[in-house]
Short mmCIF file of C-alpha atoms in Angstrom, two decimals:
data_model
loop_
_atom_site.label_atom_id
_atom_site.label_comp_id
_atom_site.label_asym_id
_atom_site.label_seq_id
_atom_site.Cartn_x
_atom_site.Cartn_y
_atom_site.Cartn_z
CA MET A 1 -58.93 223.06 75.79
CA LEU A 2 -57.12 226.18 77.01
CA ARG A 3 -53.77 224.65 75.98
CA ALA A 4 -55.04 223.43 72.60
CA PRO A 5 -56.61 226.40 70.77
CA GLN A 6 -57.24 224.27 67.67
CA PHE A 7 -59.39 221.92 69.73
CA ALA A 8 -61.15 224.88 71.33
CA ILE A 9 -62.25 226.39 68.02
CA ILE A 10 -63.53 223.00 66.81
CA ALA A 11 -65.49 222.58 70.05
CA ALA A 12 -66.87 226.11 69.68
CA LEU A 13 -68.03 225.46 66.13
CA LEU A 14 -69.75 222.20 67.10
CA ALA A 15 -71.39 223.80 70.13
CA ALA A 16 -72.63 226.79 68.12
CA ALA A 17 -74.00 224.61 65.32
CA ALA A 18 -75.80 222.42 67.87
CA MET A 19 -77.36 225.40 69.62
CA TRP A 20 -78.71 226.95 66.41
CA CYS A 21 -79.97 223.51 65.34
CA TYR A 22 -81.75 223.03 68.66
CA VAL A 23 -83.46 226.42 68.45
CA ASP A 24 -84.49 226.06 64.80
CA TYR A 25 -85.62 222.43 64.82
CA ILE A 26 -86.79 221.78 68.38
CA LEU A 27 -87.52 224.91 70.42
CA ILE A 28 -89.28 227.02 67.77
CA PRO A 29 -91.34 224.09 66.37
CA HIS A 30 -92.39 223.27 69.94
CA GLN A 31 -93.53 226.84 70.49
CA GLN A 32 -95.40 226.81 67.16
CA SER A 33 -97.21 223.55 67.89
CA GLN A 34 -98.09 224.68 71.41
CA SER A 35 -99.47 227.94 70.10
CA ALA A 36 -101.55 226.12 67.50
CA SER A 37 -103.01 223.68 70.02
CA LEU A 38 -103.80 226.31 72.68
CA GLY A 39 -104.84 229.13 70.37
CA ILE A 40 -101.95 231.37 71.46
CA PRO A 41 -101.55 234.19 68.91
CA ARG A 42 -98.28 234.49 66.97
CA GLY A 43 -97.45 237.50 64.85
CA ASN A 44 -93.95 238.73 64.07
CA LEU A 45 -92.90 238.13 67.73
CA SER A 46 -90.09 240.64 67.33
CA ASP A 47 -89.00 242.47 70.48
CA LEU A 48 -87.92 245.29 68.20
CA TYR A 49 -91.45 245.79 66.84
CA PRO A 50 -93.06 247.52 69.86
CA ARG A 51 -90.15 249.96 70.04
CA TRP A 52 -90.12 250.46 66.28
CA LEU A 53 -93.85 251.04 65.93
CA GLY A 54 -93.96 253.33 68.96
CA SER A 55 -91.05 255.34 67.56
CA ARG A 56 -92.67 255.53 64.14
CA GLU A 57 -95.97 256.76 65.54
CA LEU A 58 -94.18 259.34 67.69
CA LEU A 59 -91.81 260.68 65.05
CA LEU A 60 -94.10 260.57 62.01
CA HIS A 61 -97.55 261.08 63.51
CA HIS A 62 -96.80 262.75 66.87
CA ARG A 63 -98.71 260.10 68.81
CA ASP A 64 -97.93 259.08 72.38
CA PRO A 65 -96.20 255.67 72.19
CA TYR A 66 -97.23 254.93 75.79
CA SER A 67 -100.95 255.31 74.98
CA PRO A 68 -103.37 252.35 75.05
CA GLU A 69 -104.22 253.00 71.39
CA VAL A 70 -100.62 252.52 70.25
CA THR A 71 -100.29 249.48 72.53
CA ARG A 72 -103.26 247.85 70.79
CA GLU A 73 -101.69 248.56 67.39
CA ILE A 74 -98.46 247.01 68.60
CA GLN A 75 -100.34 243.86 69.57
CA LEU A 76 -101.80 243.57 66.07
CA GLY A 77 -98.30 243.23 64.65
CA TYR A 78 -96.53 241.44 67.47
CA TYR A 79 -99.23 238.86 68.19
CA GLY A 80 -101.21 239.03 64.95
CA ARG A 81 -104.31 240.27 66.76
CA GLU A 82 -105.31 242.28 69.80
CA LEU A 83 -105.04 240.37 73.06
CA ASP A 84 -108.31 239.25 74.63
CA PRO A 85 -108.35 239.16 78.47
CA ASN A 86 -111.25 236.68 78.29
CA ARG A 87 -109.04 234.09 76.60
CA SER A 88 -107.14 232.21 79.29
CA ASN A 89 -104.33 231.18 76.95
CA ASP A 90 -103.63 234.66 75.60
CA PRO A 91 -100.26 236.07 76.70
CA LYS A 92 -100.27 238.46 79.65
CA ASP A 93 -97.46 240.59 78.24
CA LEU A 94 -99.25 243.52 76.58
CA GLN A 95 -96.08 244.51 74.68
CA GLY A 96 -96.36 248.18 75.59
CA PHE A 97 -93.70 250.77 74.77
CA ALA A 98 -91.87 250.34 78.10
CA TYR A 99 -88.65 252.16 77.11
CA PRO A 100 -87.38 255.71 77.61
CA VAL A 101 -88.79 257.82 74.81
CA TYR A 102 -85.34 258.70 73.50
CA VAL A 103 -84.96 255.17 72.12
CA ALA A 104 -86.93 256.71 69.23
CA PHE A 105 -83.88 258.75 68.28
CA LEU A 106 -81.82 255.58 67.83
CA LEU A 107 -84.54 253.97 65.71
CA ALA A 108 -85.33 257.12 63.72
CA PRO A 109 -83.42 256.00 60.58
CA THR A 110 -85.67 252.94 60.31
CA VAL A 111 -89.16 254.32 60.83
CA THR A 112 -89.83 255.14 57.17
CA SER A 113 -88.95 251.63 55.97
CA PRO A 114 -91.25 248.57 55.92
CA PHE A 115 -90.83 246.56 59.09
CA GLN A 116 -89.81 243.37 57.27
CA VAL A 117 -86.89 245.25 55.73
CA VAL A 118 -85.99 246.68 59.14
CA LEU A 119 -86.31 243.23 60.71
CA THR A 120 -83.82 241.62 58.33
CA GLY A 121 -81.35 244.48 58.56
CA PHE A 122 -81.55 244.70 62.35
CA ARG A 123 -81.00 240.96 62.75
CA TRP A 124 -77.75 241.20 60.79
CA PHE A 125 -76.79 244.37 62.62
CA LEU A 126 -77.18 242.66 66.00
CA THR A 127 -75.20 239.66 64.79
CA ILE A 128 -72.27 241.83 63.67
CA LEU A 129 -72.48 243.94 66.82
CA THR A 130 -72.37 240.81 69.00
CA VAL A 131 -69.25 239.68 67.15
CA LEU A 132 -67.60 243.06 67.75
CA THR A 133 -68.34 243.01 71.48
CA VAL A 134 -65.86 240.17 71.98
CA PRO A 135 -62.67 242.10 71.07
CA LEU A 136 -64.16 245.18 72.77
CA TRP A 137 -64.57 243.29 76.06
CA LEU A 138 -61.08 241.84 75.73
CA ARG A 139 -59.75 245.37 75.27
CA SER A 140 -61.77 246.55 78.28
CA LEU A 141 -60.09 243.89 80.44
CA ASN A 142 -56.64 244.48 78.91
CA ARG A 143 -56.54 240.85 77.86
CA ARG A 144 -54.08 240.18 75.05
CA VAL A 145 -54.95 236.93 73.30
CA SER A 146 -54.25 235.39 69.91
CA ARG A 147 -56.52 235.85 66.93
CA LEU A 148 -57.52 232.21 67.15
CA THR A 149 -58.52 232.62 70.79
CA THR A 150 -60.51 235.75 69.91
CA LEU A 151 -62.25 233.83 67.13
CA THR A 152 -63.04 231.03 69.57
CA TRP A 153 -64.66 233.52 71.96
CA ILE A 154 -66.67 234.94 69.05
CA VAL A 155 -67.96 231.54 67.97
CA PHE A 156 -68.85 230.51 71.51
CA THR A 157 -70.63 233.84 72.02
CA LEU A 158 -72.64 233.64 68.79
CA GLY A 159 -73.46 230.03 69.60
CA SER A 160 -74.68 230.72 73.13
CA PHE A 161 -78.38 230.50 73.81
CA ALA A 162 -78.26 234.11 75.03
CA ALA A 163 -77.05 235.35 71.64
CA VAL A 164 -79.29 233.04 69.62
CA GLN A 165 -82.36 234.13 71.57
CA GLY A 166 -81.40 237.80 71.38
CA ILE A 167 -80.81 237.68 67.63
CA LYS A 168 -83.99 235.70 66.95
CA LEU A 169 -86.06 238.15 69.00
CA GLN A 170 -84.14 241.24 67.84
CA GLN A 171 -83.67 242.15 71.49
CA LEU A 172 -82.34 245.62 72.27
CA THR A 173 -80.28 244.11 75.08
CA LEU A 174 -77.76 243.19 72.38
CA LEU A 175 -77.61 246.84 71.36
CA VAL A 176 -77.02 247.85 74.98
CA CYS A 177 -74.26 245.23 75.23
CA GLY A 178 -72.63 246.88 72.23
CA PHE A 179 -72.89 250.33 73.79
CA VAL A 180 -71.47 249.18 77.13
CA ALA A 181 -68.62 247.15 75.63
CA SER A 182 -67.72 250.05 73.33
CA ALA A 183 -67.88 252.50 76.24
CA MET A 184 -65.54 250.43 78.40
CA ALA A 185 -63.09 249.84 75.55
CA ALA A 186 -63.07 253.58 74.83
CA LEU A 187 -62.51 254.34 78.51
CA VAL A 188 -59.56 251.96 78.78
CA SER A 189 -58.13 253.47 75.57
CA GLY A 190 -58.29 256.95 77.09
CA HIS A 191 -61.26 258.26 75.09
CA LEU A 192 -63.29 259.33 78.10
CA ILE A 193 -65.75 261.66 76.38
CA ALA A 194 -66.65 258.98 73.82
CA ALA A 195 -67.02 256.48 76.65
CA GLY A 196 -69.46 258.80 78.43
CA VAL A 197 -71.51 259.31 75.27
CA LEU A 198 -71.77 255.56 74.62
CA LEU A 199 -72.64 254.86 78.24
CA ALA A 200 -75.47 257.41 78.11
CA LEU A 201 -76.87 255.72 74.99
CA GLY A 202 -76.88 252.45 76.93
CA THR A 203 -79.45 253.89 79.35
CA ILE A 204 -82.23 252.91 76.95
CA LYS A 205 -82.22 249.89 79.30
CA PRO A 206 -81.45 251.54 82.63
CA GLN A 207 -81.76 248.30 84.60
CA LEU A 208 -78.74 246.90 82.74
CA THR A 209 -76.50 249.93 83.20
CA GLY A 210 -77.51 251.39 86.56
CA ILE A 211 -74.96 249.60 88.77
CA LEU A 212 -72.21 250.15 86.21
CA ILE A 213 -72.94 253.90 86.07
CA ALA A 214 -72.96 254.13 89.88
CA TRP A 215 -69.53 252.48 90.06
CA LEU A 216 -68.09 254.71 87.33
CA ALA A 217 -69.50 257.80 89.06
CA LEU A 218 -67.51 256.85 92.17
CA TRP A 219 -64.47 256.15 90.02
CA VAL A 220 -64.71 259.58 88.37
CA VAL A 221 -65.06 261.62 91.56
CA SER A 222 -62.12 259.73 93.09
CA ASP A 223 -59.81 261.49 90.61
CA TRP A 224 -61.91 264.30 89.15
CA PRO A 225 -59.18 266.22 87.29
CA ALA A 226 -58.08 263.16 85.31
CA ARG A 227 -61.47 261.53 84.84
CA LYS A 228 -63.95 264.40 84.58
CA ARG A 229 -64.28 264.03 80.79
CA LEU A 230 -66.15 260.76 81.30
CA ALA A 231 -68.71 262.63 83.42
CA TYR A 232 -68.95 265.44 80.87
CA GLY A 233 -69.59 263.02 78.00
CA PHE A 234 -72.20 261.09 79.96
CA VAL A 235 -74.07 264.00 81.59
CA VAL A 236 -74.25 266.16 78.47
CA THR A 237 -75.44 263.25 76.30
CA PHE A 238 -77.93 261.98 78.86
CA LEU A 239 -79.41 265.44 79.45
CA ALA A 240 -79.60 266.02 75.71
CA LEU A 241 -81.53 262.76 75.28
CA VAL A 242 -83.91 263.51 78.16
CA LEU A 243 -84.56 267.12 77.13
CA ALA A 244 -84.94 266.26 73.45
CA GLY A 245 -87.43 263.60 74.49
CA GLU A 246 -89.29 266.17 76.59
CA ALA A 247 -89.46 268.55 73.62
CA LEU A 248 -90.79 265.74 71.45
CA LEU A 249 -93.22 264.33 74.01
CA PRO A 250 -93.82 266.60 77.03
CA GLY A 251 -94.22 264.63 80.25
CA TRP A 252 -92.70 261.49 78.81
CA ILE A 253 -90.97 260.56 82.07
CA SER A 254 -94.28 259.98 83.86
CA GLY A 255 -95.53 257.99 80.86
CA PHE A 256 -92.38 255.86 80.90
CA ARG A 257 -92.64 255.24 84.64
CA ALA A 258 -96.26 254.15 84.30
CA ALA A 259 -95.42 251.89 81.34
CA ALA A 260 -92.49 250.33 83.19
CA ALA A 261 -94.62 249.70 86.29
CA ALA A 262 -97.36 248.16 84.14
CA TYR A 263 -94.77 245.99 82.39
CA VAL A 264 -93.59 244.58 85.71
CA GLN A 265 -97.19 243.90 86.73
CA TYR A 266 -98.50 242.22 83.60
CA THR A 267 -95.39 240.14 82.99
CA GLY A 268 -95.23 238.98 86.59
CA GLY A 269 -91.71 240.38 86.60
CA GLY A 270 -89.90 242.31 89.24
CA LYS A 271 -88.05 239.14 90.30
CA SER A 272 -84.32 238.77 90.05
CA VAL A 273 -82.34 235.57 89.66
CA LEU A 274 -81.77 235.71 93.42
CA ASP A 275 -85.51 236.10 94.08
CA VAL A 276 -86.30 233.02 92.01
CA ALA A 277 -83.45 230.93 93.44
CA ALA A 278 -83.61 232.01 97.09
CA GLY A 279 -87.24 233.09 97.53
CA PRO A 280 -87.78 235.48 100.46
CA LEU A 281 -84.03 235.64 101.09
CA GLY A 282 -83.39 237.01 97.59
CA LYS A 283 -83.74 240.66 98.57
CA LEU A 284 -81.43 240.24 101.59
CA LEU A 285 -78.83 238.50 99.44
CA ALA A 286 -79.09 241.30 96.87
CA LEU A 287 -78.41 243.88 99.59
CA ALA A 288 -75.42 241.86 100.75
CA ILE A 289 -74.07 241.72 97.20
CA VAL A 290 -74.53 245.46 96.75
CA ALA A 291 -72.65 246.01 100.01
CA LEU A 292 -69.87 243.66 98.85
CA ILE A 293 -69.53 245.50 95.55
CA ALA A 294 -69.59 248.89 97.27
CA VAL A 295 -66.74 247.92 99.59
CA TYR A 296 -64.67 246.44 96.76
CA VAL A 297 -65.05 249.30 94.30
CA TRP A 298 -64.46 251.82 97.10
CA ASN A 299 -61.17 250.15 97.98
CA ASN A 300 -60.16 250.18 94.32
CA ARG A 301 -61.60 253.56 93.37
CA ARG A 302 -58.19 255.02 92.58
CA ALA A 303 -57.14 252.24 90.19
CA SER A 304 -56.55 253.48 86.67
CA ALA A 305 -58.51 252.04 83.77
CA ASN A 306 -55.48 250.05 82.62
CA GLN A 307 -54.89 248.31 85.94
CA ALA A 308 -55.96 244.77 86.79
CA ALA A 309 -58.02 246.04 89.74
CA PHE A 310 -60.19 248.06 87.36
CA ALA A 311 -60.79 244.99 85.17
CA ARG A 312 -61.77 243.01 88.25
CA CYS A 313 -64.22 245.75 89.26
CA LEU A 314 -65.76 245.65 85.79
CA ALA A 315 -66.20 241.87 85.83
CA LEU A 316 -67.63 241.96 89.36
CA VAL A 317 -70.10 244.77 88.59
CA MET A 318 -71.36 243.21 85.35
CA SER A 319 -71.80 239.73 86.86
CA ALA A 320 -73.54 241.14 89.95
CA THR A 321 -75.91 243.10 87.72
CA LEU A 322 -77.24 239.86 86.25
CA VAL A 323 -78.18 238.40 89.64
CA ILE A 324 -79.65 241.61 91.10
CA ILE A 325 -81.73 243.20 88.34
CA PRO A 326 -85.47 242.35 88.38
CA THR A 327 -85.41 240.11 85.32
CA TYR A 328 -83.80 236.80 84.41
CA ALA A 329 -84.18 236.63 80.63
CA PRO A 330 -81.36 234.48 79.14
CA TYR A 331 -80.39 237.08 76.51
CA ASN A 332 -79.16 239.36 79.31
CA GLN A 333 -76.44 236.81 80.02
CA LEU A 334 -74.32 238.31 77.24
CA LEU A 335 -73.31 240.86 79.88
CA LEU A 336 -71.48 238.02 81.65
CA LEU A 337 -68.79 238.00 78.95
CA PRO A 338 -66.24 240.14 80.86
CA ALA A 339 -66.68 237.97 83.96
CA LEU A 340 -66.25 234.78 81.92
CA MET A 341 -63.13 236.20 80.25
CA LEU A 342 -61.67 237.04 83.66
CA ILE A 343 -62.51 233.56 84.95
CA VAL A 344 -60.97 231.77 81.97
CA GLY A 345 -57.82 233.89 82.27
CA ASP A 346 -57.46 233.07 85.97
CA ALA A 347 -58.81 229.50 85.92
CA ALA A 348 -55.42 227.77 86.08
CA VAL A 349 -54.36 229.74 89.16
CA CYS A 350 -57.74 229.38 90.89
CA TRP A 351 -57.71 225.63 90.23
CA ARG A 352 -54.66 225.26 92.48
CA ARG A 353 -56.32 226.98 95.43
CA GLY A 354 -57.90 223.86 96.91
CA LYS A 355 -60.71 221.33 96.61
CA MET A 356 -63.54 223.75 97.39
CA THR A 357 -62.42 226.16 94.69
CA ARG A 358 -62.04 223.32 92.19
CA MET A 359 -65.54 222.08 93.00
CA PHE A 360 -66.95 225.55 92.45
CA ILE A 361 -65.09 225.87 89.14
CA MET A 362 -66.54 222.54 87.98
CA LEU A 363 -70.04 223.57 89.08
CA ALA A 364 -69.80 226.86 87.18
CA ALA A 365 -68.33 225.12 84.13
CA LEU A 366 -71.15 222.58 84.13
CA SER A 367 -73.87 225.26 84.38
CA VAL A 368 -72.33 227.26 81.52
CA ALA A 369 -71.60 224.23 79.32
CA TRP A 370 -74.90 222.43 79.95
CA PRO A 371 -76.94 224.25 77.25
CA TRP A 372 -74.34 223.32 74.62
CA LEU A 373 -73.92 219.73 75.81
CA SER A 374 -77.67 219.06 75.87
CA ALA A 375 -78.16 220.86 72.54
CA MET A 376 -75.49 218.60 71.02
CA LEU A 377 -77.28 215.54 72.36
CA LEU A 378 -80.64 216.66 70.99
CA SER A 379 -79.10 217.60 67.64
CA VAL A 380 -77.60 214.12 67.27
CA LEU A 381 -80.90 212.52 68.27
CA LEU A 382 -82.63 214.45 65.48
CA ILE A 383 -81.04 211.94 63.11
CA PHE A 384 -82.65 208.96 64.85
CA VAL A 385 -85.76 210.26 66.63
CA SER A 386 -88.75 212.05 65.15
CA HIS A 387 -88.77 215.81 65.59
CA ALA A 388 -92.20 215.65 67.22
CA ARG A 389 -90.93 213.38 70.01
CA LEU A 390 -87.83 215.47 70.62
CA GLN A 391 -89.95 218.55 71.05
CA ASN A 392 -90.98 217.12 74.42
CA ALA A 393 -87.38 217.66 75.53
CA TRP A 394 -87.36 221.31 74.46
CA ALA A 395 -86.57 222.55 77.99
CA LEU A 396 -83.46 220.40 78.47
CA PRO A 397 -80.84 222.98 77.38
CA LEU A 398 -82.53 225.65 79.49
CA LEU A 399 -82.35 223.79 82.81
CA SER A 400 -79.19 225.59 83.94
CA SER A 401 -80.28 229.03 82.73
CA LEU A 402 -81.09 230.27 86.22
CA TYR A 403 -77.81 229.00 87.67
CA ILE A 404 -75.46 230.45 85.06
CA PRO A 405 -75.54 234.01 86.48
CA LEU A 406 -75.29 232.70 90.05
CA THR A 407 -72.31 230.40 89.49
CA VAL A 408 -70.50 232.88 87.25
CA PHE A 409 -70.93 235.62 89.84
CA GLY A 410 -69.73 233.34 92.63
CA LEU A 411 -66.68 232.28 90.65
CA THR A 412 -65.99 235.90 89.74
CA VAL A 413 -65.93 236.76 93.44
CA LEU A 414 -63.37 233.98 94.00
CA CYS A 415 -61.20 235.22 91.12
CA VAL A 416 -61.42 238.81 92.36
CA TRP A 417 -60.47 237.70 95.88
CA ARG A 418 -57.54 235.72 94.48
CA GLY A 419 -56.43 238.73 92.45
CA ASN A 420 -56.61 240.96 95.51
CA GLN A 421 -54.50 238.55 97.52
CA GLU A 422 -51.86 238.50 94.80
CA SER A 423 -51.82 242.30 94.62
CA VAL A 424 -51.42 242.58 98.39
CA GLY A 425 -48.69 239.95 98.32
CA ARG A 426 -46.76 241.83 95.65
CA ALA A 427 -47.14 245.09 97.57
CA VAL A 428 -45.81 243.50 100.78
CA ALA A 429 -42.91 241.86 98.93
CA GLY A 430 -42.05 245.16 97.26
CA SER A 431 -41.95 247.05 100.54
CA SER A 432 -39.82 244.49 102.38
#
């Protein structure tokens, strides 16, 4: 496929069409029928709605978006009615406003419009933004590829379950992906202040950007005179957001902390991919991964943004984030794009490193490709089997969801190690 770009784009188109078909004709109908049979409420089910309504009430009516009253109003739109704790089948997710208050500034242009108008516009906005993240990530990694290869990456990305789910739900993770990809592309292009501003905007989901910001902080202080503009752009923008939020809603930080803690409690969250996969060992493995990343980025702290070592740090940090953060929602997997791009670029070299490496590559490839392969199978079966019967197989494309971040991170570590060995080898050869 890598040597036949025409075949790759055809495969991407088929995979994307199958994934959208699976979601529209199997997954969503299954959810609708299950809700009808169990009495589970269904309203607009838009992840944007709680943030939008909370922002509207704050900006237009000066109400606290973290308050129980606003939460109940959110439920009326999101679920179609207020949740009843006495109903065993009612969702446990209260859909509170569990975001930093300054997300309201980003949504401010939309709060005077009807939500259905906002919903349609935001869905298209997220689709376009997801398309744009592909060339932005390629720029961040200094990967020069053909237009056809870029188009193939775009189609595969839009046809991934992560993107389909994010677009269907209007998930702000896709907005954060846009901010982060834009920030890294700006950084590599030398626009450090703009990169800092964009990175600060990405903190509307701090769990997705925390490790990245910590690495970049180390990178900045390692060459302060040349890199200080990144810190200026980030710190000034972040402080402006926090202080403007404080002026708008005094004490918002305590309200946000309480809302975030409640969110973890009522969603049963707080578990990372490692926690789910490894149980009690998950936390120890997470600490080991953090230590691994810390050592690697420390050793490469002086690498410039245009060097391969910097790109490897970026891929390693973003893939590690997905296995460490206390959530395993599939839409977050869009942050694996830089790691996947690094892996695909180095796959041929890694393949020649031995049987164990080849086995790991095949395992990672199977976990990533499984949702598309099973979606293709189900889409073909739609022609011959009743939709109602196929709905029983709704979980098939999601079976590898937990393993995608794990295998991609593991393969990223192998690629990074291989890249380090090559760099050391070149340095030794050059000094001899």
